[in-house]
CSV table of C-alpha atoms and ligand atoms in Angstrom, one decimal:
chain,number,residue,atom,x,y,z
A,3,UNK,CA,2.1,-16.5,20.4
A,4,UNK,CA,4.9,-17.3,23.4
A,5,UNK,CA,4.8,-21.0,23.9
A,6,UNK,CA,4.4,-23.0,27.1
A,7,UNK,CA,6.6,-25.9,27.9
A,8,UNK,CA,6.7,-27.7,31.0
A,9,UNK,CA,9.5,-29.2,33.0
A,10,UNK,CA,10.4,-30.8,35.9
A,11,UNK,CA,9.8,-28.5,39.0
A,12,UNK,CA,12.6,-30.5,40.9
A,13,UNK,CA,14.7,-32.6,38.6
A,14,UNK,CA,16.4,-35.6,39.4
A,15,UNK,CA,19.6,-34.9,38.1
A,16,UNK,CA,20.3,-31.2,40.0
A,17,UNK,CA,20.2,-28.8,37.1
A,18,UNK,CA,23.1,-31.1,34.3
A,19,UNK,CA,20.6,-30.5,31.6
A,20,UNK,CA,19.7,-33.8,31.5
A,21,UNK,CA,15.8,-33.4,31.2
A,22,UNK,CA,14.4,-33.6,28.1
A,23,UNK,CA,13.1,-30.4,28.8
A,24,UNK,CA,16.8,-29.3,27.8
A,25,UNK,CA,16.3,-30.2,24.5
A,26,UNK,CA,13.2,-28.2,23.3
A,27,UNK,CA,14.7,-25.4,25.7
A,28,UNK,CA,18.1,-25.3,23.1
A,29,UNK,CA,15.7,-25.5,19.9
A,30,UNK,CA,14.1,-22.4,21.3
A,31,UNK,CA,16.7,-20.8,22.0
A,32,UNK,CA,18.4,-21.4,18.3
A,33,UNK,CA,15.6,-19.7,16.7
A,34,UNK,CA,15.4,-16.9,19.2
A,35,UNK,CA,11.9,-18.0,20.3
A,36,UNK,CA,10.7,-16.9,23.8
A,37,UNK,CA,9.1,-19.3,25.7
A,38,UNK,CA,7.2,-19.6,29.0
A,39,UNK,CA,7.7,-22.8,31.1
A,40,UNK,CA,5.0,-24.8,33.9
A,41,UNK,CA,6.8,-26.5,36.2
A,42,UNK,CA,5.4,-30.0,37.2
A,43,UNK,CA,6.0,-31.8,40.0
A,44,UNK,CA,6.0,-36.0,39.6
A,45,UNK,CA,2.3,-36.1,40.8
A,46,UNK,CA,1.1,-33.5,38.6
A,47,UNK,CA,2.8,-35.2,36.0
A,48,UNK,CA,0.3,-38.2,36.5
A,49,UNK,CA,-3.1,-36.0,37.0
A,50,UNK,CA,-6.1,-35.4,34.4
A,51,UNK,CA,-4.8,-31.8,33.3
A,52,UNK,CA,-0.7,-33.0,32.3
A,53,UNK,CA,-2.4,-36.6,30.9
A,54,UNK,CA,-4.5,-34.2,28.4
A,55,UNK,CA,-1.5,-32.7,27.2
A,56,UNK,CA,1.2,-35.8,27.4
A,57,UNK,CA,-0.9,-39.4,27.3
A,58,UNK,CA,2.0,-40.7,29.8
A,59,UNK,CA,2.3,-38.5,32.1
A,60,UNK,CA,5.8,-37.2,31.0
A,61,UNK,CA,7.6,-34.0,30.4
A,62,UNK,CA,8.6,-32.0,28.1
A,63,UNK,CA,5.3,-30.9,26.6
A,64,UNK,CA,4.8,-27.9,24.0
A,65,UNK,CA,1.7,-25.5,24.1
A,66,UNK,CA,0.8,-22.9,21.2
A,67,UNK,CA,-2.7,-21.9,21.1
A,68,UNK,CA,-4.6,-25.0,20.1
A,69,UNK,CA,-1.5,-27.2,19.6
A,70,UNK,CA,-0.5,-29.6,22.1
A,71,UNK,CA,2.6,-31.6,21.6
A,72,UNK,CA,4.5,-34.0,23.5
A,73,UNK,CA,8.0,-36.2,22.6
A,74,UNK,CA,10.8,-33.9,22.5
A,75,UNK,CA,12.2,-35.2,18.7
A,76,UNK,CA,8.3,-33.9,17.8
A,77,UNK,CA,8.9,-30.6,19.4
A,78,UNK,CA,12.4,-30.3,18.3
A,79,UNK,CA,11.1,-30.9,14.7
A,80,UNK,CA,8.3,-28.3,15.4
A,81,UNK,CA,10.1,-25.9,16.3
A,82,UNK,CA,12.7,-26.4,13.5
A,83,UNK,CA,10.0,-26.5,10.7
A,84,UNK,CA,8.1,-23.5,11.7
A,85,UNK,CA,11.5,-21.3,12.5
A,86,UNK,CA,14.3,-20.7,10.6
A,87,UNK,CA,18.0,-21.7,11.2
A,88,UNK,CA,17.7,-25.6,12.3
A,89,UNK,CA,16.8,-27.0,9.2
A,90,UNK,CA,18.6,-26.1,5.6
A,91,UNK,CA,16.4,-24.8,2.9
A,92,UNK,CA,17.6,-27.2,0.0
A,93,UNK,CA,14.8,-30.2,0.6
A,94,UNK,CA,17.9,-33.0,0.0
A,95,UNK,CA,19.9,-31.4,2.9
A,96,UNK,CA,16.8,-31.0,5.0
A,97,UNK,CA,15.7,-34.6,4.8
A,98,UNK,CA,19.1,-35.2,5.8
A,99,UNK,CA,18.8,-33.5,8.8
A,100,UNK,CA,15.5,-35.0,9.9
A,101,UNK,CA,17.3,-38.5,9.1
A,102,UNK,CA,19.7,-37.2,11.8
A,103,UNK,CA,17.4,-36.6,14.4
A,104,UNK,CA,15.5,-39.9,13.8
A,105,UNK,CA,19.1,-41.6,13.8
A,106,UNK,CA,19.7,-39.6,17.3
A,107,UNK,CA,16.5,-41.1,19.0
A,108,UNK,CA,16.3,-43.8,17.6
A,109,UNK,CA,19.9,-45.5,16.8
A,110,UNK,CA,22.2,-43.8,19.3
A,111,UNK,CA,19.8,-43.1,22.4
A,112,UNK,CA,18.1,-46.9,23.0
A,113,UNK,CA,21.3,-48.3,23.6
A,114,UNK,CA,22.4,-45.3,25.9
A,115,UNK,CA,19.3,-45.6,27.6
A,116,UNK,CA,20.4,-49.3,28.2
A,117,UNK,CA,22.9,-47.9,30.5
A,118,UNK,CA,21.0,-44.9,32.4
A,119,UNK,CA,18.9,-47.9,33.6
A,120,UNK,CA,21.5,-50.2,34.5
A,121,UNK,CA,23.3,-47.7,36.5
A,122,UNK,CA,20.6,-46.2,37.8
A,123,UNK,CA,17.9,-48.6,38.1
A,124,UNK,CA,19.4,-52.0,38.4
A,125,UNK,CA,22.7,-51.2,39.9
A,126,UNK,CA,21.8,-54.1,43.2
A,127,UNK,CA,20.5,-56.4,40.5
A,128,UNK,CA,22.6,-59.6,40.6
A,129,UNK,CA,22.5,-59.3,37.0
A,130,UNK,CA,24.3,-55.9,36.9
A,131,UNK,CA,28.1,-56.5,37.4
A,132,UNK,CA,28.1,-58.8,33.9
A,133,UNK,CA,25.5,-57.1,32.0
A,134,UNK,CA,27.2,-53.8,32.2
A,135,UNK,CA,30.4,-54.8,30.2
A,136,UNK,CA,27.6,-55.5,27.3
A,137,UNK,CA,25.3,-52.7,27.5
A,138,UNK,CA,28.5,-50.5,27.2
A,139,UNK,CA,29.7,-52.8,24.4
A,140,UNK,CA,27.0,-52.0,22.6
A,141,UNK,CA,27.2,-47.9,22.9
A,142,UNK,CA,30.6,-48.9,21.9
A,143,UNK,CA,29.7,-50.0,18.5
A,144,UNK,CA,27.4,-47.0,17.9
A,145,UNK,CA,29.9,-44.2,19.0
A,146,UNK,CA,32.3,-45.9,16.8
A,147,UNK,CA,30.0,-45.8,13.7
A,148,UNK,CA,28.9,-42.2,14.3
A,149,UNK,CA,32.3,-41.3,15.4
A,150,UNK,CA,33.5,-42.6,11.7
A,151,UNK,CA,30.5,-40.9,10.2
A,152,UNK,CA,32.0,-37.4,11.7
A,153,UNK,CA,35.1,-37.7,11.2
A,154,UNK,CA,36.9,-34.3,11.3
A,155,UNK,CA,33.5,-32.2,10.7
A,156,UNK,CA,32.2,-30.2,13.2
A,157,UNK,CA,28.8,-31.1,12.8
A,158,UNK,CA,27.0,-34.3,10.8
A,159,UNK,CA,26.0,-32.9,7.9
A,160,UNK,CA,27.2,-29.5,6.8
A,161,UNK,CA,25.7,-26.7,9.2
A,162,UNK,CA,25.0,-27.0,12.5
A,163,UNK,CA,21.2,-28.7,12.5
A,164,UNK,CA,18.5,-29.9,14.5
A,165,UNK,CA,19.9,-33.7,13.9
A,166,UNK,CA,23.1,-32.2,15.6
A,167,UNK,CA,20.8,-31.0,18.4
A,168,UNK,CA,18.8,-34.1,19.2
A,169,UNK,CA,22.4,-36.0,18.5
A,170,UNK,CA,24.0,-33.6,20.9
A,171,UNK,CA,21.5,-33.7,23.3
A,172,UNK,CA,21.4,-37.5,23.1
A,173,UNK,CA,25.2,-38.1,24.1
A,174,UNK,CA,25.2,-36.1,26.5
A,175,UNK,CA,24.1,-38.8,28.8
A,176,UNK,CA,27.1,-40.3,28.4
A,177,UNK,CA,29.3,-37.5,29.8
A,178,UNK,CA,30.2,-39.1,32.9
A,179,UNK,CA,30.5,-42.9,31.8
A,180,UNK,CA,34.2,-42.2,30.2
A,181,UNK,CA,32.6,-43.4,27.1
A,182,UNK,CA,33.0,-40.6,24.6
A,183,UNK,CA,36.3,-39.9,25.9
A,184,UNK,CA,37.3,-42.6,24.1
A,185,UNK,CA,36.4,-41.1,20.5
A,186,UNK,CA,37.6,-37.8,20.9
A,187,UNK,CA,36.0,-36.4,17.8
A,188,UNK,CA,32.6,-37.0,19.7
A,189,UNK,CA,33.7,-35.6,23.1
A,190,UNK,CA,34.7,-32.4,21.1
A,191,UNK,CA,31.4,-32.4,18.5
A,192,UNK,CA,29.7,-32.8,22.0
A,193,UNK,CA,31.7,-30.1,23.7
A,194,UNK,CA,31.0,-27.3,20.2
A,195,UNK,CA,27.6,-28.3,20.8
A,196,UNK,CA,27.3,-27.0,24.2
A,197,UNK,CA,29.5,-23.7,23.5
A,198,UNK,CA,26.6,-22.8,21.6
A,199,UNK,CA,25.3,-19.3,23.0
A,200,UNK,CA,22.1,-21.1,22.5
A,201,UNK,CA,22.6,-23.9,24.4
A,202,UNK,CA,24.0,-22.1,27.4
A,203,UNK,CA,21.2,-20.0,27.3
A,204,UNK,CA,19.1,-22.9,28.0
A,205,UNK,CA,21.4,-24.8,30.3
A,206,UNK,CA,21.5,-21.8,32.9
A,207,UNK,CA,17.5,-21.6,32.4
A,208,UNK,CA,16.9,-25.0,33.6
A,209,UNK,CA,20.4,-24.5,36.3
A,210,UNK,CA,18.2,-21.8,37.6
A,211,UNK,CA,15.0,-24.3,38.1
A,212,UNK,CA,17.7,-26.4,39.8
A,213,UNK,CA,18.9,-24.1,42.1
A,214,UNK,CA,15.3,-22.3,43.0
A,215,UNK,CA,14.1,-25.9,44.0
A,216,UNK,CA,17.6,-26.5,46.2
A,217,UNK,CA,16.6,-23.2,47.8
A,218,UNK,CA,13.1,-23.8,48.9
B,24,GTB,N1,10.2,-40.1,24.6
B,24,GTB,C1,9.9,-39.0,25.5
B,24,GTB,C2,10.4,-37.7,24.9
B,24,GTB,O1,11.5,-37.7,24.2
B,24,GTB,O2,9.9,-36.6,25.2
B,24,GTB,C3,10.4,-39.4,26.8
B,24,GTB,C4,10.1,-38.3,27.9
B,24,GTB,C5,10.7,-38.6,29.2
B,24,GTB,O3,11.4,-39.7,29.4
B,24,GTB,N2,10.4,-37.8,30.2
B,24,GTB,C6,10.9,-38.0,31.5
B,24,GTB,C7,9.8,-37.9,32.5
B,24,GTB,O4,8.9,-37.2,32.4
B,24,GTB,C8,11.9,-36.8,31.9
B,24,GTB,S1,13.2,-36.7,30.7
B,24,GTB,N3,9.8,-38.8,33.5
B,24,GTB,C9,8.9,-38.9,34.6
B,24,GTB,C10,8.0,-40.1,34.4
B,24,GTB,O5,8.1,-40.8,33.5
B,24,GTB,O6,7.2,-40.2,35.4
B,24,GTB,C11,14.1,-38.3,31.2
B,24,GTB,C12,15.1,-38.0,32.3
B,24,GTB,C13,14.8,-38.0,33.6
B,24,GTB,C14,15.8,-37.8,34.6
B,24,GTB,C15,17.1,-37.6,34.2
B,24,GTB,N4,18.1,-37.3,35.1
B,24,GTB,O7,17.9,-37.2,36.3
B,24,GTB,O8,19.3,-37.3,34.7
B,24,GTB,C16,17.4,-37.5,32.8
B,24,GTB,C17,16.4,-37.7,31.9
């Protein structure tokens, strides 16, 4: 059965990939899954029929018969668990893997987060000009330890997994804060990442979202 996710019908950020949508889009693309996507607009997001499928009104979501899921680490896993090629056979590596994803969205992406809403969100706050030396302080201290962790590798732990997808997809938001330039063992893990046929695949689906929206 083709799955349904949704995304945003006009996304904030222009078609970067940004979306969480991107994320679930990459996993499907991995495993060579077709999919079918609903585009939402922010008020649909927030109406009885999306709430049923995502309790906060949010995308991505993931429809398969009778499953409804929302969270893109959930999907991700999903997707990796019932589909080979994301997640290693041997159950040592594999727990590994997942303990990569967690790591993703839960060590690496709060603090990252941090940032997207100081920039973003508080950037006339009077707060803003001397919190942002410490919000980026302490991305600092995470890309250093996971920049350690790598070292010369190409990927986290062996092949390329779904922890190296949701860890991927994670720094990502950082490509235009000048951050990862400054470990360049995570700019290039981040740049093999999206050189993945797969992930291009996905980035020019969601481009093309982008663009349709920008036309009409
Ligand atoms: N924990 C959830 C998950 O991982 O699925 C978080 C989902 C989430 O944050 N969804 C966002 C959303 O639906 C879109 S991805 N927001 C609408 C709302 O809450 O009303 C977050 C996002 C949004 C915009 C950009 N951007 O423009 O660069 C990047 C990421």
């Amino acid at each position: 059965m083709t799955p349904t996710i949704t995304a945003f019908q006009r996304s904030p950020d222009g078609g970067r990939g940004q979306a969480r949508d991107m994320r679930v889009r990459w996993a499907l693309e991995e495993v060579g899954q077709p999919y079918d996507v609903r585009l939402v607009s922010f008020s649909a997001m927030k109406q009885p029929a999306h709430l049923a499928v995502n309790p906060f009104g949010q995308i991505p979501t993931y429809e398969e018969g009778d499953l409804c899921l929302f969270e893109s680490g959930s999907i991700v896993f999903h997707i990796a668990e019932r589909h080979a090629g994301l997640l290693p056979e041997d159950a040592n590596a594999r727990s590994r893997a997942i303990t990569w994803m967690f790591a993703a969205l839960n060590t690496m992406e709060p603090p990252i987060l941090e940032l997207v809403t100081a920039v973003i969100l508080e950037r006339d706050a009077p707060w803003h000009a001397a919190c942002l030396p410490l919000v980026e302080d302490r991305i600092r201290k995470r890309l250093a330890e996971l920049s350690r962790c790598l070292g010369d590798s190409d990927w986290l732990d062996g092949a390329f997994s779904a922890g190296d997808l949701i860890m991927v997809a994670v720094l990502r938001r950082l490509n235009r804060s000048g951050l990862l330039d400054e470990f360049p063992n995570l700019a290039a893990y981040v740049a093999r990442g999206e050189a993945r046929p797969a992930f291009r695949r996905a980035f020019d689906a969601q481009l093309a979202v982008a663009a349709a929206a920008a036309a009409g």
